[in-house]
Amino acid sequence: MRLPAGKAPDLTAYQQTPLNVGAPLGRLADHLITPTPMVYVRNHAAVPHVDADRHRLQVRGLVRRPLELSLDILADRFERVELVAALSCAGNRRRELMQLADIPLEIPWGPDAIANVRWSGWRLRDLLAAAELSADVRHVALTGLDFVRHAHGRVEHFGGSIPLEKALRDEVLVVDRMNGEPLPPVHGFPLRLVVPGYIGARSVKWLAGVEACAEPSTNHFQQRAYRLFPPEVTGATVRWEHGTVLGELAINSVICRPADGDRAPAGPMRCEGYAVAGGGRRVERVELTSDGGRTWSEASRLHRSGTWGWTLWGGDRDLSPGNQEISVRAMDAAGKTQPEHPTSVWNFKGYVNNSWHRVNITTC
C-alpha cells in the first residue's frame, strides 16, 4: 500500500481508496502523545485538495450574523487554545465482533483506530457566539469538503451533528494544528473539528460548514451510519430511525504489549496498553486477569494526559507455563466498567466494542 508522505511504514493497511490505516499497536503505549506519523487514518472518501488561502468556514443557519471565516480571520478574532484529546473511531476493535458473526462491508479494525493528540485551534462556542444564535437552536451540524458516493448512487459531503449543549463546551475546537504542526491533508487540512469524548466521526475533517439547527443533521452519517442497534437487529431488519445515535465514547482499555500470539518465559509478565473514558471522566483503575476473571491484578502505573486524553497503563501478571489468555478491564470515576463478553455488545455494524480486551500467548 502507498502511504501519504510522513506516515509510519508499520501502519496496518486496511484500505487504499479511500485510505484507511491503523496505528502500530505495539508502539502506541510508548507515547503519551501519539506522534503524527503513527496516527490512524479513517476516511470515507478521497482526500480533497484545499487551497488554504481561499478556504472559508461558513457559520450559518439559525443565526443573526452569518460568518465567513478565513484562517487569518480566525487567528485575528478568536483566542487560540490547545488541548490534548484522544480520538477514537466508533469501529475500533470491530475485528473481535467479526469473529462472532459476519459484519459485511465494514473495515475490520483491530484496537488500532485510536490516537492521543495535542490539538490547537479555536473554541467552537466562540464562533457560535460571534454568529449570535437564535433561541431555537438545539443542534450544530458540521459539513466537510470530502464527497462520499453511497451504494445507491447518491453523492453528499461527509457530515453530522452534535447537540448544542456539547457544541458550547470549552473542549470542542475548530483546529488547524496537531502536535505543533499544521494539519496534514489526510487529517483534515486546513481545518477540522475535534469533539473530545465523542466518536471520531463527529470530529469532521476538511471542515467547511457549521450550521445552527433546530433538529439533528439529515446527513447519511447522522441518520444511518453511526447508529447503534441491539444484537438481534440485522441489515435486513433494521429500521434506521430506531437506532441510538452514537456520541459519547464508553470506557475502554486495550493490551498493546504483549501481542496476541507472542511466546514468553513463564513468571511475571509485563503488560502495557491504553485506557480511555468518555464524558471527560477520569480512568480510575485498570486491572488484569489470566484466569477468566477469578482474580485480578491492578496496574501499577497509570500515566494520564488530562481530562480528555487517554491513560497509558502498565502492570504485571504472574503466568504459569502453557497457553494463557490475559484480559484487561478499566473503571472510570463514575464506576463504569467494561462488559466481560463481546456477545453482549455485538451489533451488525460492529460499533463501540468495549468488552474486555484479550490476548492469547504461550509461556514456557
JSON list of C-alpha atoms in Angstrom, two decimals, residues 189-355:
[
{"chain": "A", "resi": 189, "resn": "PHE", "atom": "CA", "xyz": [-6.09, 20.34, 6.36]},
{"chain": "A", "resi": 190, "resn": "PRO", "atom": "CA", "xyz": [-6.75, 23.20, 6.68]},
{"chain": "A", "resi": 191, "resn": "LEU", "atom": "CA", "xyz": [-9.49, 22.88, 9.35]},
{"chain": "A", "resi": 192, "resn": "ARG", "atom": "CA", "xyz": [-11.23, 20.11, 11.23]},
{"chain": "A", "resi": 193, "resn": "LEU", "atom": "CA", "xyz": [-13.50, 19.84, 14.22]},
{"chain": "A", "resi": 194, "resn": "VAL", "atom": "CA", "xyz": [-12.37, 17.99, 17.35]},
{"chain": "A", "resi": 195, "resn": "VAL", "atom": "CA", "xyz": [-15.12, 16.76, 19.68]},
{"chain": "A", "resi": 196, "resn": "PRO", "atom": "CA", "xyz": [-13.34, 15.23, 22.71]},
{"chain": "A", "resi": 197, "resn": "GLY", "atom": "CA", "xyz": [-15.08, 12.31, 24.37]},
{"chain": "A", "resi": 198, "resn": "TYR", "atom": "CA", "xyz": [-17.19, 11.55, 21.27]},
{"chain": "A", "resi": 199, "resn": "ILE", "atom": "CA", "xyz": [-16.71, 9.02, 18.49]},
{"chain": "A", "resi": 200, "resn": "GLY", "atom": "CA", "xyz": [-14.24, 10.17, 15.85]},
{"chain": "A", "resi": 201, "resn": "ALA", "atom": "CA", "xyz": [-16.93, 10.55, 13.17]},
{"chain": "A", "resi": 202, "resn": "ARG", "atom": "CA", "xyz": [-18.19, 13.71, 14.86]},
{"chain": "A", "resi": 203, "resn": "SER", "atom": "CA", "xyz": [-14.74, 15.32, 14.50]},
{"chain": "A", "resi": 204, "resn": "VAL", "atom": "CA", "xyz": [-15.43, 16.29, 10.89]},
{"chain": "A", "resi": 205, "resn": "LYS", "atom": "CA", "xyz": [-12.34, 16.81, 8.72]},
{"chain": "A", "resi": 206, "resn": "TRP", "atom": "CA", "xyz": [-11.84, 19.43, 5.97]},
{"chain": "A", "resi": 207, "resn": "LEU", "atom": "CA", "xyz": [-14.44, 21.45, 7.83]},
{"chain": "A", "resi": 208, "resn": "ALA", "atom": "CA", "xyz": [-16.32, 23.86, 5.55]},
{"chain": "A", "resi": 209, "resn": "GLY", "atom": "CA", "xyz": [-19.72, 24.38, 7.16]},
{"chain": "A", "resi": 210, "resn": "VAL", "atom": "CA", "xyz": [-21.11, 24.94, 10.65]},
{"chain": "A", "resi": 211, "resn": "GLU", "atom": "CA", "xyz": [-24.90, 25.23, 10.74]},
{"chain": "A", "resi": 212, "resn": "ALA", "atom": "CA", "xyz": [-27.03, 26.08, 13.77]},
{"chain": "A", "resi": 213, "resn": "CYS", "atom": "CA", "xyz": [-30.17, 23.93, 13.58]},
{"chain": "A", "resi": 214, "resn": "ALA", "atom": "CA", "xyz": [-33.32, 23.08, 15.48]},
{"chain": "A", "resi": 215, "resn": "GLU", "atom": "CA", "xyz": [-33.01, 19.39, 14.51]},
{"chain": "A", "resi": 216, "resn": "PRO", "atom": "CA", "xyz": [-30.10, 16.96, 14.02]},
{"chain": "A", "resi": 217, "resn": "SER", "atom": "CA", "xyz": [-28.33, 16.86, 10.66]},
{"chain": "A", "resi": 218, "resn": "THR", "atom": "CA", "xyz": [-30.04, 15.00, 7.83]},
{"chain": "A", "resi": 219, "resn": "ASN", "atom": "CA", "xyz": [-26.66, 13.75, 6.59]},
{"chain": "A", "resi": 220, "resn": "HIS", "atom": "CA", "xyz": [-26.36, 9.99, 5.96]},
{"chain": "A", "resi": 221, "resn": "PHE", "atom": "CA", "xyz": [-23.64, 9.72, 8.60]},
{"chain": "A", "resi": 222, "resn": "GLN", "atom": "CA", "xyz": [-26.01, 11.08, 11.22]},
{"chain": "A", "resi": 223, "resn": "GLN", "atom": "CA", "xyz": [-29.25, 9.44, 10.13]},
{"chain": "A", "resi": 224, "resn": "ARG", "atom": "CA", "xyz": [-27.99, 5.96, 9.14]},
{"chain": "A", "resi": 225, "resn": "ALA", "atom": "CA", "xyz": [-24.31, 5.33, 9.75]},
{"chain": "A", "resi": 226, "resn": "TYR", "atom": "CA", "xyz": [-23.03, 5.59, 13.31]},
{"chain": "A", "resi": 227, "resn": "ARG", "atom": "CA", "xyz": [-26.21, 4.34, 14.94]},
{"chain": "A", "resi": 228, "resn": "LEU", "atom": "CA", "xyz": [-26.29, 1.54, 17.48]},
{"chain": "A", "resi": 229, "resn": "PHE", "atom": "CA", "xyz": [-28.77, -1.35, 17.41]},
{"chain": "A", "resi": 230, "resn": "PRO", "atom": "CA", "xyz": [-29.46, -4.39, 19.64]},
{"chain": "A", "resi": 231, "resn": "PRO", "atom": "CA", "xyz": [-27.80, -7.72, 18.72]},
{"chain": "A", "resi": 232, "resn": "GLU", "atom": "CA", "xyz": [-30.98, -9.14, 17.18]},
{"chain": "A", "resi": 233, "resn": "VAL", "atom": "CA", "xyz": [-31.23, -6.38, 14.54]},
{"chain": "A", "resi": 234, "resn": "THR", "atom": "CA", "xyz": [-29.66, -7.16, 11.15]},
{"chain": "A", "resi": 235, "resn": "GLY", "atom": "CA", "xyz": [-29.09, -5.25, 7.95]},
{"chain": "A", "resi": 236, "resn": "ALA", "atom": "CA", "xyz": [-32.24, -6.88, 6.57]},
{"chain": "A", "resi": 237, "resn": "THR", "atom": "CA", "xyz": [-34.48, -5.96, 9.51]},
{"chain": "A", "resi": 238, "resn": "VAL", "atom": "CA", "xyz": [-33.04, -2.59, 10.52]},
{"chain": "A", "resi": 239, "resn": "ARG", "atom": "CA", "xyz": [-35.26, 0.46, 10.92]},
{"chain": "A", "resi": 240, "resn": "TRP", "atom": "CA", "xyz": [-32.76, 3.28, 10.94]},
{"chain": "A", "resi": 241, "resn": "GLU", "atom": "CA", "xyz": [-34.93, 5.73, 12.85]},
{"chain": "A", "resi": 242, "resn": "HIS", "atom": "CA", "xyz": [-34.93, 3.36, 15.85]},
{"chain": "A", "resi": 243, "resn": "GLY", "atom": "CA", "xyz": [-31.15, 3.32, 16.26]},
{"chain": "A", "resi": 244, "resn": "THR", "atom": "CA", "xyz": [-29.30, 5.15, 19.02]},
{"chain": "A", "resi": 245, "resn": "VAL", "atom": "CA", "xyz": [-27.19, 7.96, 17.59]},
{"chain": "A", "resi": 246, "resn": "LEU", "atom": "CA", "xyz": [-23.60, 7.43, 18.64]},
{"chain": "A", "resi": 247, "resn": "GLY", "atom": "CA", "xyz": [-21.94, 10.25, 20.52]},
{"chain": "A", "resi": 248, "resn": "GLU", "atom": "CA", "xyz": [-20.10, 9.80, 23.79]},
{"chain": "A", "resi": 249, "resn": "LEU", "atom": "CA", "xyz": [-17.46, 7.08, 23.99]},
{"chain": "A", "resi": 250, "resn": "ALA", "atom": "CA", "xyz": [-17.68, 4.26, 26.53]},
{"chain": "A", "resi": 251, "resn": "ILE", "atom": "CA", "xyz": [-14.93, 3.24, 28.96]},
{"chain": "A", "resi": 252, "resn": "ASN", "atom": "CA", "xyz": [-12.41, 1.03, 27.15]},
{"chain": "A", "resi": 253, "resn": "SER", "atom": "CA", "xyz": [-8.94, -0.45, 27.62]},
{"chain": "A", "resi": 254, "resn": "VAL", "atom": "CA", "xyz": [-6.55, -2.44, 25.45]},
{"chain": "A", "resi": 255, "resn": "ILE", "atom": "CA", "xyz": [-3.38, -4.51, 25.85]},
{"chain": "A", "resi": 256, "resn": "CYS", "atom": "CA", "xyz": [-0.76, -3.20, 23.41]},
{"chain": "A", "resi": 257, "resn": "ARG", "atom": "CA", "xyz": [2.01, -5.49, 24.71]},
{"chain": "A", "resi": 258, "resn": "PRO", "atom": "CA", "xyz": [2.34, -8.48, 24.74]},
{"chain": "A", "resi": 259, "resn": "ALA", "atom": "CA", "xyz": [0.82, -9.06, 21.32]},
{"chain": "A", "resi": 260, "resn": "ASP", "atom": "CA", "xyz": [-1.67, -11.79, 20.61]},
{"chain": "A", "resi": 261, "resn": "GLY", "atom": "CA", "xyz": [0.26, -14.95, 19.70]},
{"chain": "A", "resi": 262, "resn": "ASP", "atom": "CA", "xyz": [3.50, -13.98, 21.49]},
{"chain": "A", "resi": 263, "resn": "ARG", "atom": "CA", "xyz": [5.72, -16.53, 23.23]},
{"chain": "A", "resi": 264, "resn": "ALA", "atom": "CA", "xyz": [7.39, -15.59, 26.53]},
{"chain": "A", "resi": 265, "resn": "PRO", "atom": "CA", "xyz": [9.02, -17.13, 29.62]},
{"chain": "A", "resi": 266, "resn": "ALA", "atom": "CA", "xyz": [6.72, -18.16, 32.47]},
{"chain": "A", "resi": 267, "resn": "GLY", "atom": "CA", "xyz": [6.69, -15.90, 35.51]},
{"chain": "A", "resi": 268, "resn": "PRO", "atom": "CA", "xyz": [5.94, -12.19, 35.83]},
{"chain": "A", "resi": 269, "resn": "MET", "atom": "CA", "xyz": [4.64, -10.80, 32.54]},
{"chain": "A", "resi": 270, "resn": "ARG", "atom": "CA", "xyz": [4.76, -7.05, 31.98]},
{"chain": "A", "resi": 271, "resn": "CYS", "atom": "CA", "xyz": [1.64, -5.82, 30.19]},
{"chain": "A", "resi": 272, "resn": "GLU", "atom": "CA", "xyz": [1.14, -2.31, 28.80]},
{"chain": "A", "resi": 273, "resn": "GLY", "atom": "CA", "xyz": [-1.64, -0.54, 26.98]},
{"chain": "A", "resi": 274, "resn": "TYR", "atom": "CA", "xyz": [-4.10, 2.34, 26.86]},
{"chain": "A", "resi": 275, "resn": "ALA", "atom": "CA", "xyz": [-7.42, 3.18, 28.50]},
{"chain": "A", "resi": 276, "resn": "VAL", "atom": "CA", "xyz": [-10.00, 5.85, 27.63]},
{"chain": "A", "resi": 277, "resn": "ALA", "atom": "CA", "xyz": [-13.21, 7.07, 29.23]},
{"chain": "A", "resi": 278, "resn": "GLY", "atom": "CA", "xyz": [-15.95, 9.21, 27.69]},
{"chain": "A", "resi": 279, "resn": "GLY", "atom": "CA", "xyz": [-17.55, 12.30, 29.15]},
{"chain": "A", "resi": 280, "resn": "GLY", "atom": "CA", "xyz": [-14.26, 13.69, 30.44]},
{"chain": "A", "resi": 281, "resn": "ARG", "atom": "CA", "xyz": [-14.28, 11.13, 33.23]},
{"chain": "A", "resi": 282, "resn": "ARG", "atom": "CA", "xyz": [-11.01, 10.01, 34.80]},
{"chain": "A", "resi": 283, "resn": "VAL", "atom": "CA", "xyz": [-9.76, 6.44, 34.35]},
{"chain": "A", "resi": 284, "resn": "GLU", "atom": "CA", "xyz": [-9.50, 5.35, 37.98]},
{"chain": "A", "resi": 285, "resn": "ARG", "atom": "CA", "xyz": [-8.30, 1.77, 37.72]},
{"chain": "A", "resi": 286, "resn": "VAL", "atom": "CA", "xyz": [-7.00, -0.78, 35.20]},
{"chain": "A", "resi": 287, "resn": "GLU", "atom": "CA", "xyz": [-6.92, -4.50, 36.07]},
{"chain": "A", "resi": 288, "resn": "LEU", "atom": "CA", "xyz": [-5.52, -7.67, 34.50]},
{"chain": "A", "resi": 289, "resn": "THR", "atom": "CA", "xyz": [-6.67, -11.27, 34.79]},
{"chain": "A", "resi": 290, "resn": "SER", "atom": "CA", "xyz": [-5.29, -14.52, 33.41]},
{"chain": "A", "resi": 291, "resn": "ASP", "atom": "CA", "xyz": [-7.86, -16.87, 34.97]},
{"chain": "A", "resi": 292, "resn": "GLY", "atom": "CA", "xyz": [-11.07, -15.67, 33.35]},
{"chain": "A", "resi": 293, "resn": "GLY", "atom": "CA", "xyz": [-11.78, -13.01, 35.94]},
{"chain": "A", "resi": 294, "resn": "ARG", "atom": "CA", "xyz": [-11.47, -15.08, 39.12]},
{"chain": "A", "resi": 295, "resn": "THR", "atom": "CA", "xyz": [-8.56, -12.95, 40.31]},
{"chain": "A", "resi": 296, "resn": "TRP", "atom": "CA", "xyz": [-7.34, -9.54, 39.20]},
{"chain": "A", "resi": 297, "resn": "SER", "atom": "CA", "xyz": [-4.04, -7.65, 39.40]},
{"chain": "A", "resi": 298, "resn": "GLU", "atom": "CA", "xyz": [-4.24, -3.87, 39.44]},
{"chain": "A", "resi": 299, "resn": "ALA", "atom": "CA", "xyz": [-1.99, -1.97, 37.05]},
{"chain": "A", "resi": 300, "resn": "SER", "atom": "CA", "xyz": [0.83, -0.34, 38.98]},
{"chain": "A", "resi": 301, "resn": "ARG", "atom": "CA", "xyz": [1.34, 2.55, 36.57]},
{"chain": "A", "resi": 302, "resn": "LEU", "atom": "CA", "xyz": [-1.28, 4.97, 35.25]},
{"chain": "A", "resi": 303, "resn": "HIS", "atom": "CA", "xyz": [0.09, 7.80, 33.12]},
{"chain": "A", "resi": 304, "resn": "ARG", "atom": "CA", "xyz": [-2.71, 10.28, 32.45]},
{"chain": "A", "resi": 305, "resn": "SER", "atom": "CA", "xyz": [-2.74, 13.05, 29.84]},
{"chain": "A", "resi": 306, "resn": "GLY", "atom": "CA", "xyz": [-5.51, 15.35, 31.02]},
{"chain": "A", "resi": 307, "resn": "THR", "atom": "CA", "xyz": [-9.29, 15.39, 31.17]},
{"chain": "A", "resi": 308, "resn": "TRP", "atom": "CA", "xyz": [-9.83, 14.41, 27.53]},
{"chain": "A", "resi": 309, "resn": "GLY", "atom": "CA", "xyz": [-6.69, 12.41, 26.81]},
{"chain": "A", "resi": 310, "resn": "TRP", "atom": "CA", "xyz": [-6.09, 8.70, 27.22]},
{"chain": "A", "resi": 311, "resn": "THR", "atom": "CA", "xyz": [-4.32, 6.98, 30.09]},
{"chain": "A", "resi": 312, "resn": "LEU", "atom": "CA", "xyz": [-1.34, 4.74, 29.44]},
{"chain": "A", "resi": 313, "resn": "TRP", "atom": "CA", "xyz": [-1.03, 1.90, 31.92]},
{"chain": "A", "resi": 314, "resn": "GLY", "atom": "CA", "xyz": [1.42, -0.83, 32.89]},
{"chain": "A", "resi": 315, "resn": "GLY", "atom": "CA", "xyz": [1.08, -3.82, 35.17]},
{"chain": "A", "resi": 316, "resn": "ASP", "atom": "CA", "xyz": [2.43, -7.30, 35.89]},
{"chain": "A", "resi": 317, "resn": "ARG", "atom": "CA", "xyz": [0.68, -10.65, 35.90]},
{"chain": "A", "resi": 318, "resn": "ASP", "atom": "CA", "xyz": [2.35, -13.86, 37.10]},
{"chain": "A", "resi": 319, "resn": "LEU", "atom": "CA", "xyz": [1.90, -16.60, 34.49]},
{"chain": "A", "resi": 320, "resn": "SER", "atom": "CA", "xyz": [2.48, -20.35, 34.76]},
{"chain": "A", "resi": 321, "resn": "PRO", "atom": "CA", "xyz": [3.74, -22.37, 31.75]},
{"chain": "A", "resi": 322, "resn": "GLY", "atom": "CA", "xyz": [1.23, -23.11, 28.99]},
{"chain": "A", "resi": 323, "resn": "ASN", "atom": "CA", "xyz": [-1.34, -21.32, 26.87]},
{"chain": "A", "resi": 324, "resn": "GLN", "atom": "CA", "xyz": [-2.51, -18.16, 28.60]},
{"chain": "A", "resi": 325, "resn": "GLU", "atom": "CA", "xyz": [-5.31, -15.70, 27.96]},
{"chain": "A", "resi": 326, "resn": "ILE", "atom": "CA", "xyz": [-4.71, -12.26, 29.51]},
{"chain": "A", "resi": 327, "resn": "SER", "atom": "CA", "xyz": [-7.66, -9.86, 29.76]},
{"chain": "A", "resi": 328, "resn": "VAL", "atom": "CA", "xyz": [-7.86, -6.22, 30.77]},
{"chain": "A", "resi": 329, "resn": "ARG", "atom": "CA", "xyz": [-10.67, -4.03, 32.04]},
{"chain": "A", "resi": 330, "resn": "ALA", "atom": "CA", "xyz": [-10.83, -0.43, 33.25]},
{"chain": "A", "resi": 331, "resn": "MET", "atom": "CA", "xyz": [-13.10, 1.56, 35.54]},
{"chain": "A", "resi": 332, "resn": "ASP", "atom": "CA", "xyz": [-13.82, 5.29, 35.36]},
{"chain": "A", "resi": 333, "resn": "ALA", "atom": "CA", "xyz": [-14.59, 7.85, 38.05]},
{"chain": "A", "resi": 334, "resn": "ALA", "atom": "CA", "xyz": [-18.33, 7.17, 37.74]},
{"chain": "A", "resi": 335, "resn": "GLY", "atom": "CA", "xyz": [-17.82, 3.47, 38.50]},
{"chain": "A", "resi": 336, "resn": "LYS", "atom": "CA", "xyz": [-18.47, 2.41, 34.90]},
{"chain": "A", "resi": 337, "resn": "THR", "atom": "CA", "xyz": [-16.51, -0.60, 33.71]},
{"chain": "A", "resi": 338, "resn": "GLN", "atom": "CA", "xyz": [-16.32, -2.90, 30.69]},
{"chain": "A", "resi": 339, "resn": "PRO", "atom": "CA", "xyz": [-18.58, -5.87, 29.95]},
{"chain": "A", "resi": 340, "resn": "GLU", "atom": "CA", "xyz": [-16.91, -9.26, 30.01]},
{"chain": "A", "resi": 341, "resn": "HIS", "atom": "CA", "xyz": [-18.08, -10.75, 26.71]},
{"chain": "A", "resi": 342, "resn": "PRO", "atom": "CA", "xyz": [-18.20, -9.25, 23.21]},
{"chain": "A", "resi": 343, "resn": "THR", "atom": "CA", "xyz": [-21.50, -11.09, 22.68]},
{"chain": "A", "resi": 344, "resn": "SER", "atom": "CA", "xyz": [-23.16, -8.53, 24.96]},
{"chain": "A", "resi": 345, "resn": "VAL", "atom": "CA", "xyz": [-22.11, -5.61, 22.74]},
{"chain": "A", "resi": 346, "resn": "TRP", "atom": "CA", "xyz": [-22.35, -7.23, 19.29]},
{"chain": "A", "resi": 347, "resn": "ASN", "atom": "CA", "xyz": [-24.20, -5.19, 16.68]},
{"chain": "A", "resi": 348, "resn": "PHE", "atom": "CA", "xyz": [-24.49, -5.61, 12.93]},
{"chain": "A", "resi": 349, "resn": "LYS", "atom": "CA", "xyz": [-22.36, -2.53, 12.21]},
{"chain": "A", "resi": 350, "resn": "GLY", "atom": "CA", "xyz": [-19.60, -3.52, 14.64]},
{"chain": "A", "resi": 351, "resn": "TYR", "atom": "CA", "xyz": [-19.53, -0.28, 16.60]},
{"chain": "A", "resi": 352, "resn": "VAL", "atom": "CA", "xyz": [-18.20, 0.60, 20.07]},
{"chain": "A", "resi": 353, "resn": "ASN", "atom": "CA", "xyz": [-16.82, -2.75, 21.22]},
{"chain": "A", "resi": 354, "resn": "ASN", "atom": "CA", "xyz": [-15.66, -2.13, 24.79]},
{"chain": "A", "resi": 355, "resn": "SER", "atom": "CA", "xyz": [-15.70, -5.69, 26.15]}
]
